Tab-separated table of C-alpha atoms and ligand atoms in Angstrom:
chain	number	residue	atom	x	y	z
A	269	UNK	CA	0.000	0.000	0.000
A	270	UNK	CA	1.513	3.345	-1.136
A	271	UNK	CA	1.509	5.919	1.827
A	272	UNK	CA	-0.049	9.517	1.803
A	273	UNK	CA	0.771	11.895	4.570
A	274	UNK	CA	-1.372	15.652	4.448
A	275	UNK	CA	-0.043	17.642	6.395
A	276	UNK	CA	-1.956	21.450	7.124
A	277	UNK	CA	1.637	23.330	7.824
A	278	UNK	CA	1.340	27.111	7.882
A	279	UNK	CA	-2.181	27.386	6.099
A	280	UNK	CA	-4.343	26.867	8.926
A	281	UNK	CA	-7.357	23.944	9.018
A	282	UNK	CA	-10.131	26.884	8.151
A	283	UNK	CA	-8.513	28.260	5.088
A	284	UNK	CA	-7.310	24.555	3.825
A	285	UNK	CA	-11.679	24.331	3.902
A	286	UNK	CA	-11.769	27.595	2.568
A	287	UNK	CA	-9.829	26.632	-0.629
A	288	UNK	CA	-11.714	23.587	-1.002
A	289	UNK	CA	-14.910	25.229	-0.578
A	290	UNK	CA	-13.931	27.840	-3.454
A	291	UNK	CA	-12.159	25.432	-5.490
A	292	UNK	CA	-15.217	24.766	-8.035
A	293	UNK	CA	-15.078	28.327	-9.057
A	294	UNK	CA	-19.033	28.877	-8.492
A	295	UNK	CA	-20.049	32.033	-6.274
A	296	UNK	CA	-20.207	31.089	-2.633
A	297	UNK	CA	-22.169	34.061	0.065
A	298	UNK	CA	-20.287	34.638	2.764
A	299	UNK	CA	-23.026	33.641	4.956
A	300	UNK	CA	-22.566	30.298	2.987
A	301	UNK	CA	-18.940	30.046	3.759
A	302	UNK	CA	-19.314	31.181	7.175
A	303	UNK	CA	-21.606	28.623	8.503
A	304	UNK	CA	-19.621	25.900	6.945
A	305	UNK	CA	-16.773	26.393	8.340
A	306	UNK	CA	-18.579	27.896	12.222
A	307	UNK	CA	-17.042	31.022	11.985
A	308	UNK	CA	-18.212	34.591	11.544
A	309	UNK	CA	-18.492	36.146	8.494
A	310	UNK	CA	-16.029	38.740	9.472
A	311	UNK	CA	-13.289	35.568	9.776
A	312	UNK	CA	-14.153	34.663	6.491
A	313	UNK	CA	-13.331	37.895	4.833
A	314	UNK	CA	-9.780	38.294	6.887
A	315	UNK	CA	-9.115	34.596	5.543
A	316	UNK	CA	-10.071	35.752	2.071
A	317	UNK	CA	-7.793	38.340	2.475
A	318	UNK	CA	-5.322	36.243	3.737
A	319	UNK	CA	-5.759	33.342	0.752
A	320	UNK	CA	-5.961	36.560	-1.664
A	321	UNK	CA	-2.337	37.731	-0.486
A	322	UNK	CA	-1.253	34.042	-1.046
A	323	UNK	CA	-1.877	34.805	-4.546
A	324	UNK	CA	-5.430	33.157	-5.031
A	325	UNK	CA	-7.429	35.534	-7.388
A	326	UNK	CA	-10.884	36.240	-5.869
A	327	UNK	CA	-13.649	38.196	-6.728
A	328	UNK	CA	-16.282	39.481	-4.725
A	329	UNK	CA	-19.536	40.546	-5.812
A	330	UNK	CA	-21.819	42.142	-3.870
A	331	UNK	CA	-25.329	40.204	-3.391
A	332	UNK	CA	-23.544	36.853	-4.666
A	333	UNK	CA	-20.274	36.376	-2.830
A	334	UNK	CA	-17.015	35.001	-3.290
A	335	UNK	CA	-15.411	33.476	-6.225
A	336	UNK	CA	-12.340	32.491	-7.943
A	337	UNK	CA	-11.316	33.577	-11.141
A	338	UNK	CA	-10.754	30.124	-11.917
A	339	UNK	CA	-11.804	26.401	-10.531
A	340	UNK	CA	-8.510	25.029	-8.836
A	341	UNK	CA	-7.435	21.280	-9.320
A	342	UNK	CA	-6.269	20.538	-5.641
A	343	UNK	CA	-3.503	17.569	-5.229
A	344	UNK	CA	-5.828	14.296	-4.225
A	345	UNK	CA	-2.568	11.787	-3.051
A	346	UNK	CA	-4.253	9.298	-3.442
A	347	UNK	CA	-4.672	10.331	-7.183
A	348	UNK	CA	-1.441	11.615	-7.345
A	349	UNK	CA	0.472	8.229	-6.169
A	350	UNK	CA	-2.050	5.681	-8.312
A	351	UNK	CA	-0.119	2.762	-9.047
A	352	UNK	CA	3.013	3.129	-6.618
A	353	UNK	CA	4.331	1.707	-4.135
A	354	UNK	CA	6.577	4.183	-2.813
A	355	UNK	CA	5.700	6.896	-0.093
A	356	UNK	CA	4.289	10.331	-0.918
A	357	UNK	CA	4.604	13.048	1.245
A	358	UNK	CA	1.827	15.648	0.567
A	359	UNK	CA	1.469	19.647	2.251
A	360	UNK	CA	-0.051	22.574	1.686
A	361	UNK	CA	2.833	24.485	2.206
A	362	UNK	CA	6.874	24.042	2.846
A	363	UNK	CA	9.270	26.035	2.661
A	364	UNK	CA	11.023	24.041	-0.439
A	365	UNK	CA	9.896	20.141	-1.308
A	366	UNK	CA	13.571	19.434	-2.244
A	367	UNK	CA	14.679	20.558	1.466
A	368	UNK	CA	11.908	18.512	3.056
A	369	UNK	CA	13.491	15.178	0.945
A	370	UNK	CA	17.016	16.596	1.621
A	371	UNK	CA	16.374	16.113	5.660
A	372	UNK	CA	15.181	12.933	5.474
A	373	UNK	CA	17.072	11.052	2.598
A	374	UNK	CA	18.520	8.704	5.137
A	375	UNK	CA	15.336	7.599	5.519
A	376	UNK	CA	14.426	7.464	2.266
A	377	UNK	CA	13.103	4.509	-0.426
A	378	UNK	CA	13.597	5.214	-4.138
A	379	UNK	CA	10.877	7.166	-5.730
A	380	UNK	CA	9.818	8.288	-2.089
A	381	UNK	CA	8.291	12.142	-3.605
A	382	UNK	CA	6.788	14.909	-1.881
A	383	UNK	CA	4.449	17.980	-3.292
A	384	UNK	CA	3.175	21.044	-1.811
A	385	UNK	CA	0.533	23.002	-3.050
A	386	UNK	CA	2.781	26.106	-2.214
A	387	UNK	CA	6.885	26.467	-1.602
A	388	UNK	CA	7.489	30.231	0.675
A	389	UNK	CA	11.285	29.403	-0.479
A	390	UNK	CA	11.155	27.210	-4.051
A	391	UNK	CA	14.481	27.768	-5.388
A	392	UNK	CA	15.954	27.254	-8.679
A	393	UNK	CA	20.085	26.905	-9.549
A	394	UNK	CA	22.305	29.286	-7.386
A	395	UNK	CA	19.743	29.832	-4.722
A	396	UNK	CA	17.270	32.410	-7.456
A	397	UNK	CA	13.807	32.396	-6.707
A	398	UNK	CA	11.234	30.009	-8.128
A	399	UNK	CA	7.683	31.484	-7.882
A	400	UNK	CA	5.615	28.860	-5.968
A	401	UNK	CA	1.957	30.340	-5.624
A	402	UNK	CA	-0.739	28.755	-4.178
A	403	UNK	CA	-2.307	25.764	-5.963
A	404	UNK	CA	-1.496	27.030	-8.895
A	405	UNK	CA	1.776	24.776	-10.009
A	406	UNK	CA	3.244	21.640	-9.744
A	407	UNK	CA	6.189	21.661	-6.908
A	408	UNK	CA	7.644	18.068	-6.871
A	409	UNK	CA	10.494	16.460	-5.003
A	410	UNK	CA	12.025	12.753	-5.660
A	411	UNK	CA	14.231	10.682	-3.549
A	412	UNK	CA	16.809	8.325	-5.607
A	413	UNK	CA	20.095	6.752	-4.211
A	414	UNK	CA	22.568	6.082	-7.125
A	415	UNK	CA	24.660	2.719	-5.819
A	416	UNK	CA	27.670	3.554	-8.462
A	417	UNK	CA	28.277	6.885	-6.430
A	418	UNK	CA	28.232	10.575	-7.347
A	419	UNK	CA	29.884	10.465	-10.719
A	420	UNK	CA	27.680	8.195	-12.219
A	421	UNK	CA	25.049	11.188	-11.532
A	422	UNK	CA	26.737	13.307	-14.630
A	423	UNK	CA	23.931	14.424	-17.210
A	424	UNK	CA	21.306	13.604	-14.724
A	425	UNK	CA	19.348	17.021	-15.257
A	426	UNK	CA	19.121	16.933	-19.211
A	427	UNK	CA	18.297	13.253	-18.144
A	428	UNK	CA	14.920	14.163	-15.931
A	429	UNK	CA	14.293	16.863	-18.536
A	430	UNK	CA	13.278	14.047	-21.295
A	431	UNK	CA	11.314	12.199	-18.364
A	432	UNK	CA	9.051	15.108	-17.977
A	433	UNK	CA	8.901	16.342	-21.039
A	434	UNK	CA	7.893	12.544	-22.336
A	435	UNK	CA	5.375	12.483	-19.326
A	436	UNK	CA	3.920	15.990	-20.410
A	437	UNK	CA	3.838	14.722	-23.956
A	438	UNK	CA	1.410	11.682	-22.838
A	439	UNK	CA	-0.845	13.567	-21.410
A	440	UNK	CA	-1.737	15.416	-24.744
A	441	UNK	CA	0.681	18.562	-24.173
A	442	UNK	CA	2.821	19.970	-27.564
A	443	UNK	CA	5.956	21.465	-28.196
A	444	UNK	CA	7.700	21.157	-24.881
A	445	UNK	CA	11.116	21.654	-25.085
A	446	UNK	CA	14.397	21.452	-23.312
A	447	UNK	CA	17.219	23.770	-22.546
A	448	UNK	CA	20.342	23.253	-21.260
A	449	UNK	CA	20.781	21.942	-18.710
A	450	UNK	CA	17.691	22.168	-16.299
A	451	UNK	CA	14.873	24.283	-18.322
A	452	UNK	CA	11.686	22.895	-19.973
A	453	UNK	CA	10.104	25.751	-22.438
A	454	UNK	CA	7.227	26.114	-24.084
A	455	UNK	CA	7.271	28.515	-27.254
A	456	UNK	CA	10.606	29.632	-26.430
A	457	UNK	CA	9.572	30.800	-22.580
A	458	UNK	CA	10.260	29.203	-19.283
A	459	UNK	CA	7.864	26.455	-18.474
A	460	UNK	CA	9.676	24.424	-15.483
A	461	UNK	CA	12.601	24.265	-14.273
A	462	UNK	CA	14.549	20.757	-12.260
A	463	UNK	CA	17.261	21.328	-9.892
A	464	UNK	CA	19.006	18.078	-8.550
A	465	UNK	CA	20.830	17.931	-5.289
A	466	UNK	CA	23.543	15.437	-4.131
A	467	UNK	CA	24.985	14.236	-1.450
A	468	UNK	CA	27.626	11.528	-0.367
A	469	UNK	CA	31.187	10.876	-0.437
A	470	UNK	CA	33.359	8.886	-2.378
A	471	UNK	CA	32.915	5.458	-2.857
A	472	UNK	CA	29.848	5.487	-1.469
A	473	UNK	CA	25.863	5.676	-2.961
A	474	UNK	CA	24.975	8.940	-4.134
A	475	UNK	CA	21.686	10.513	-2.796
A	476	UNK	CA	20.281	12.113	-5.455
A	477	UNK	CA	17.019	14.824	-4.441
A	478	UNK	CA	15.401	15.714	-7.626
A	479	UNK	CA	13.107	18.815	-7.599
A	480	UNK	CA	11.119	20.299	-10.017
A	481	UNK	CA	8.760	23.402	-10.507
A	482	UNK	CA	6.088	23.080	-13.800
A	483	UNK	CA	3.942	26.148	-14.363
A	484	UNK	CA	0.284	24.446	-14.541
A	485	UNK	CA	-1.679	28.170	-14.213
A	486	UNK	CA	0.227	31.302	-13.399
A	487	UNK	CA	-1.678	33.955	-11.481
A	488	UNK	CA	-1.310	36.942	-12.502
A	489	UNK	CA	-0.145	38.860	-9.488
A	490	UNK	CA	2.438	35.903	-10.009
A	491	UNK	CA	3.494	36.677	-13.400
A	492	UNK	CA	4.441	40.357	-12.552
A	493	UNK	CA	7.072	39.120	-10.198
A	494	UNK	CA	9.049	36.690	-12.884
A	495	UNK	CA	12.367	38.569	-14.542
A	496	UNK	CA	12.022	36.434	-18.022
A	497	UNK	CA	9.439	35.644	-20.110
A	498	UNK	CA	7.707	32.779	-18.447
A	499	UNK	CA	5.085	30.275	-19.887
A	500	UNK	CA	2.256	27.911	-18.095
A	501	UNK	CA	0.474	24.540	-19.667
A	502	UNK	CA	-2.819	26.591	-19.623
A	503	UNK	CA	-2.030	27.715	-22.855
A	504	UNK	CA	-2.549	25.024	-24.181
A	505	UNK	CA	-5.596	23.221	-22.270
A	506	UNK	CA	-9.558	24.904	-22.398
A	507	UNK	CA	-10.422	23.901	-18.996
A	508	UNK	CA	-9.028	22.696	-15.505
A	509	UNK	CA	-5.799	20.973	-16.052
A	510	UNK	CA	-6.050	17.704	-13.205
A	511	UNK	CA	-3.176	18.426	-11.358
A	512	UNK	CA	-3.038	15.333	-9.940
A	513	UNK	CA	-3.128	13.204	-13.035
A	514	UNK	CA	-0.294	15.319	-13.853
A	515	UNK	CA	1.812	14.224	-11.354
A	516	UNK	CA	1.025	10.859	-11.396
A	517	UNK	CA	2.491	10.504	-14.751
A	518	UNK	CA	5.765	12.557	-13.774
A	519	UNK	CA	5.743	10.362	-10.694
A	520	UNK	CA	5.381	7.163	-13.176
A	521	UNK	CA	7.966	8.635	-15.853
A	522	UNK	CA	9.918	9.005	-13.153
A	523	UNK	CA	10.257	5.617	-11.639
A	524	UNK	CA	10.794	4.141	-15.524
A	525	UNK	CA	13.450	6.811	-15.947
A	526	UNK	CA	15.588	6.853	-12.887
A	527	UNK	CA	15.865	2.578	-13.007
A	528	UNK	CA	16.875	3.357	-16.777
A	529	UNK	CA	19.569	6.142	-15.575
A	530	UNK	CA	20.766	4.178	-12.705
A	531	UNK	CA	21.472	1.145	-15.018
A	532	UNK	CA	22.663	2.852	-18.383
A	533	UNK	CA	23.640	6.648	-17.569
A	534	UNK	CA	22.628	9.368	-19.869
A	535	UNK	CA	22.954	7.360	-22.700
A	536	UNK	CA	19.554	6.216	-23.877
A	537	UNK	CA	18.550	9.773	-23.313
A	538	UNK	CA	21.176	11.599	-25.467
A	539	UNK	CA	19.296	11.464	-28.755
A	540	UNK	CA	16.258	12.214	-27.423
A	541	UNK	CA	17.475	15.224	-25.622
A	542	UNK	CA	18.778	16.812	-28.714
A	543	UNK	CA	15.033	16.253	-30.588
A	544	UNK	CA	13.837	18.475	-27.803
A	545	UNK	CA	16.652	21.194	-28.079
A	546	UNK	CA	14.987	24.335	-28.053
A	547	UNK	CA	18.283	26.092	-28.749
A	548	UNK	CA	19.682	23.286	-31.573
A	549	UNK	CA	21.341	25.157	-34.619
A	550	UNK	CA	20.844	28.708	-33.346
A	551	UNK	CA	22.551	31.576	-32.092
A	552	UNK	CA	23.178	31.698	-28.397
A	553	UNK	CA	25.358	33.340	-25.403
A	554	UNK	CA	26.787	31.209	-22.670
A	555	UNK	CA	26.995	33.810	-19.697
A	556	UNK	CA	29.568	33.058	-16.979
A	557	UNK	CA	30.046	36.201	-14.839
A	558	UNK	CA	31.023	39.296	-16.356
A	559	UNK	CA	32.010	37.071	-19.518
A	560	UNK	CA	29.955	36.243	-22.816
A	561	UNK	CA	30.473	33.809	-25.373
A	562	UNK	CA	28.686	33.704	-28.427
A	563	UNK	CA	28.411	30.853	-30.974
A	564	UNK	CA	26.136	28.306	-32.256
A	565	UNK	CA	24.356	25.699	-30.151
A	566	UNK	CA	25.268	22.394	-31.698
A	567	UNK	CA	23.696	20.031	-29.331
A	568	UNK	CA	25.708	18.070	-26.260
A	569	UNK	CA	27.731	15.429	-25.996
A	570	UNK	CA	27.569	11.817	-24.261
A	571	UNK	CA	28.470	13.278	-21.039
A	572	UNK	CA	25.644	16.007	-21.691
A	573	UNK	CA	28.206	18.723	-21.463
A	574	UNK	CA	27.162	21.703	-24.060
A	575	UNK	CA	28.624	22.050	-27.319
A	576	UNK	CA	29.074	25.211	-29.032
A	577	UNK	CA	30.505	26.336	-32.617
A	578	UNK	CA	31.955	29.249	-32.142
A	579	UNK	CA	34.219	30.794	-35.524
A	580	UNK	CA	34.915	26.735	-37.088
A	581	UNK	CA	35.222	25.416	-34.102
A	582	UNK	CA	33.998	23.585	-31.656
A	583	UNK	CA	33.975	23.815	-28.110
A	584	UNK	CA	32.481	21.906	-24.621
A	585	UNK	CA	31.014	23.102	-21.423
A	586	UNK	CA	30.093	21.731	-18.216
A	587	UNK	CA	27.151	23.323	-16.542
A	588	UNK	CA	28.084	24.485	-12.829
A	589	UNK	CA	28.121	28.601	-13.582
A	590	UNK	CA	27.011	28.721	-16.741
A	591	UNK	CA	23.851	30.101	-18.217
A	592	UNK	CA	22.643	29.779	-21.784
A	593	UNK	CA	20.216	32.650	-23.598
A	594	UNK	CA	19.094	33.279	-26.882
A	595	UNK	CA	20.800	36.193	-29.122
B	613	ATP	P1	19.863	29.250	-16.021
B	613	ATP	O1	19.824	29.288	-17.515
B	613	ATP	O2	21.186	29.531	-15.457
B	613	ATP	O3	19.217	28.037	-15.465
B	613	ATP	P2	17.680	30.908	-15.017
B	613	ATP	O4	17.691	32.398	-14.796
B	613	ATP	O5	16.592	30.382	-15.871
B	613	ATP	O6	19.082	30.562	-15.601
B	613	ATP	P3	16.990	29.056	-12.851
B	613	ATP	O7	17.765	28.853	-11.615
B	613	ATP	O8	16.830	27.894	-13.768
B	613	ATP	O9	17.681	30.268	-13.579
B	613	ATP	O10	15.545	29.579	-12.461
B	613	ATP	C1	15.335	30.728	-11.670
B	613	ATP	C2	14.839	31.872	-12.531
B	613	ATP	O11	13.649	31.491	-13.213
B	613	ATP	C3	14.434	33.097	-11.735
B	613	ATP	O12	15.526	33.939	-11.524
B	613	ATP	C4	13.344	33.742	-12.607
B	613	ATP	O13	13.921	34.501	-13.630
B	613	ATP	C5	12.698	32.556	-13.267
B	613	ATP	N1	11.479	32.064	-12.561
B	613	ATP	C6	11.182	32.084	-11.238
B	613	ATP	N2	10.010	31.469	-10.994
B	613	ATP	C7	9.536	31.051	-12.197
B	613	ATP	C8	8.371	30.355	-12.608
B	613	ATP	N3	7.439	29.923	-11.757
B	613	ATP	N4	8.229	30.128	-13.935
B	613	ATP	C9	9.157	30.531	-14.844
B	613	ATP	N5	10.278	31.182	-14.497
B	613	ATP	C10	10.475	31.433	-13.200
């Protein structure tokens, strides 16, 4: 039996019932809301405030009530972990679902994962910012210990890239691509982001904690607050995307993907990957620091390091402090 933990963290009991109350989208009076949850109607309108400032968008009309601007999928675990045997860990709200796996990856099984319908510190590479709003988003942690040790972790990123972009793929989504080396984009604008963590020492198993942020719906309060142009799956789907269902086939795409990785490396990934290039053939900038070098994106090689032509000829980079743009 696969386990499910809830757990209410800093979003207290009442407004966890608030946001499933409101989650259909239909008006709800604030009488209504107020005798369902046996408070006063006053409490109700501080928690609206409250959820509102979270970055829920909701409308109040006088004579009808309260009501989002849009119905919200919330995370069902027991929808989200359909077919798996290893634990799920699911909260409202953490500060970051890769530091939650990180302080427990003792403890942990492979393809143990954890969501959260809202991260107050999501981070993406070199501690920036990764907007986590409320129930908006898909914020998704997985545990995997790598016997052969740490270097056999190489590529891993560009690896989980093709995972998710194959599990967003079977689930009727276009056009995902990748970018080097943790970015998924949609029409050439940020659509999720992965950021793996490692820890052990030599010799030993690696413990790999592999996080991921994919824009489902941005809010747009949210959107304002996001330095590059940004993209969610919304654009592509008429109604309520099932967040859940969503997961569960990362979740499964991941558990395929990781026994794959752990037995044959980046290899059976490589071509793949460089179908999904977003940047193949064109002209790009690698920024490192105050430097910038320009060239051609020609792909990556077996170790997933980035190859760039650059004046006839061809040169590699690892990732660590490098970031790639567009010209
Ligand atoms: P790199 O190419 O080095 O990875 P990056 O700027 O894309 O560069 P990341 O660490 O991958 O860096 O992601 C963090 C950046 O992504 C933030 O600085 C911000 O510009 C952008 N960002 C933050 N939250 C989101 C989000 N929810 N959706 C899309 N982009 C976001």
């Amino acid at each position: 039996m696969a386990k499910v933990n809830w757990s209410g963290a800093m979003i207290s009991e009442s407004r966890q019932r608030l946001i499933e109350l409101l989650a259909d989208g239909e008006f709800h009076s604030g009488e209504a809301l107020a005798e369902s949850l046996s408070v006063s109607r006053a409490a109700i309108h501080n928690n609206i405030e409250a959820l509102a400032e979270l970055g829920l968008e909701i409308f109040r009309v006088r004579g009808k009530g309260y009501r989002l601007e849009r119905p919200l999928s919330l995370l069902d675990g027991a929808q989200v972990n359909e077919g798996r045997e290893a634990p799920l860990h699911l909260f409202w709200q953490l500060a970051s679902t890769n530091d939650f796996i990180n302080q427990r990856r003792e403890r942990c099984r492979n393809g143990e994962a954890c969501l959260a319908e809202m991260q107050t510190s999501g981070r993406g590479r070199r501690g920036r910012v990764w907007q986590s709003p409320l129930a908006s988003h898909l914020y998704l942690s997985y545990f995997y210990r790598l016997e052969q040790g740490m270097t056999a972790a190489a590529g891993l990123s560009l690896a989980v890239g093709v995972m998710l972009v194959d599990a967003l793929t079977e689930q009727g989504f276009r056009d995902v691509s990748l970018k080097w080396p943790n970015d998924l984009y949609l029409e050439g604008r940020k659509l999720g982001g992965v950021l793996v963590e490692l820890s052990g020492q030599f010799g030993e198993p690696a413990e790999l904690t592999i996080g991921m942020g994919i824009n489902v719906a941005m809010p747009a309060a949210i959107a304002t607050q996001i330095d590059q142009p940004w993209s969610d799956l919304q654009q592509q789907a008429d109604g309520c995307i099932d967040r859940s269902q969503l997961a569960n086939g990362l979740l499964h795409h991941l558990d395929r993907g990781m026994a794959l990785f752990a037995e044959q490396g980046l290899t059976p990934f490589v071509t793949r990957w460089q179908q999904l290039d977003c940047f193949a053939g064109k002209p790009v900038k690698l920024l490192m620091g105050e430097r910038e070098i320009n060239g051609i994106a020609a792909g990556i090689d077996a170790d997933g390091n980035l190859l760039l032509d650059e004046a006839g000829q061809q040169r590699r980079f690892a990732a660590g402090e490098i970031s790639l743009r567009g010209r």
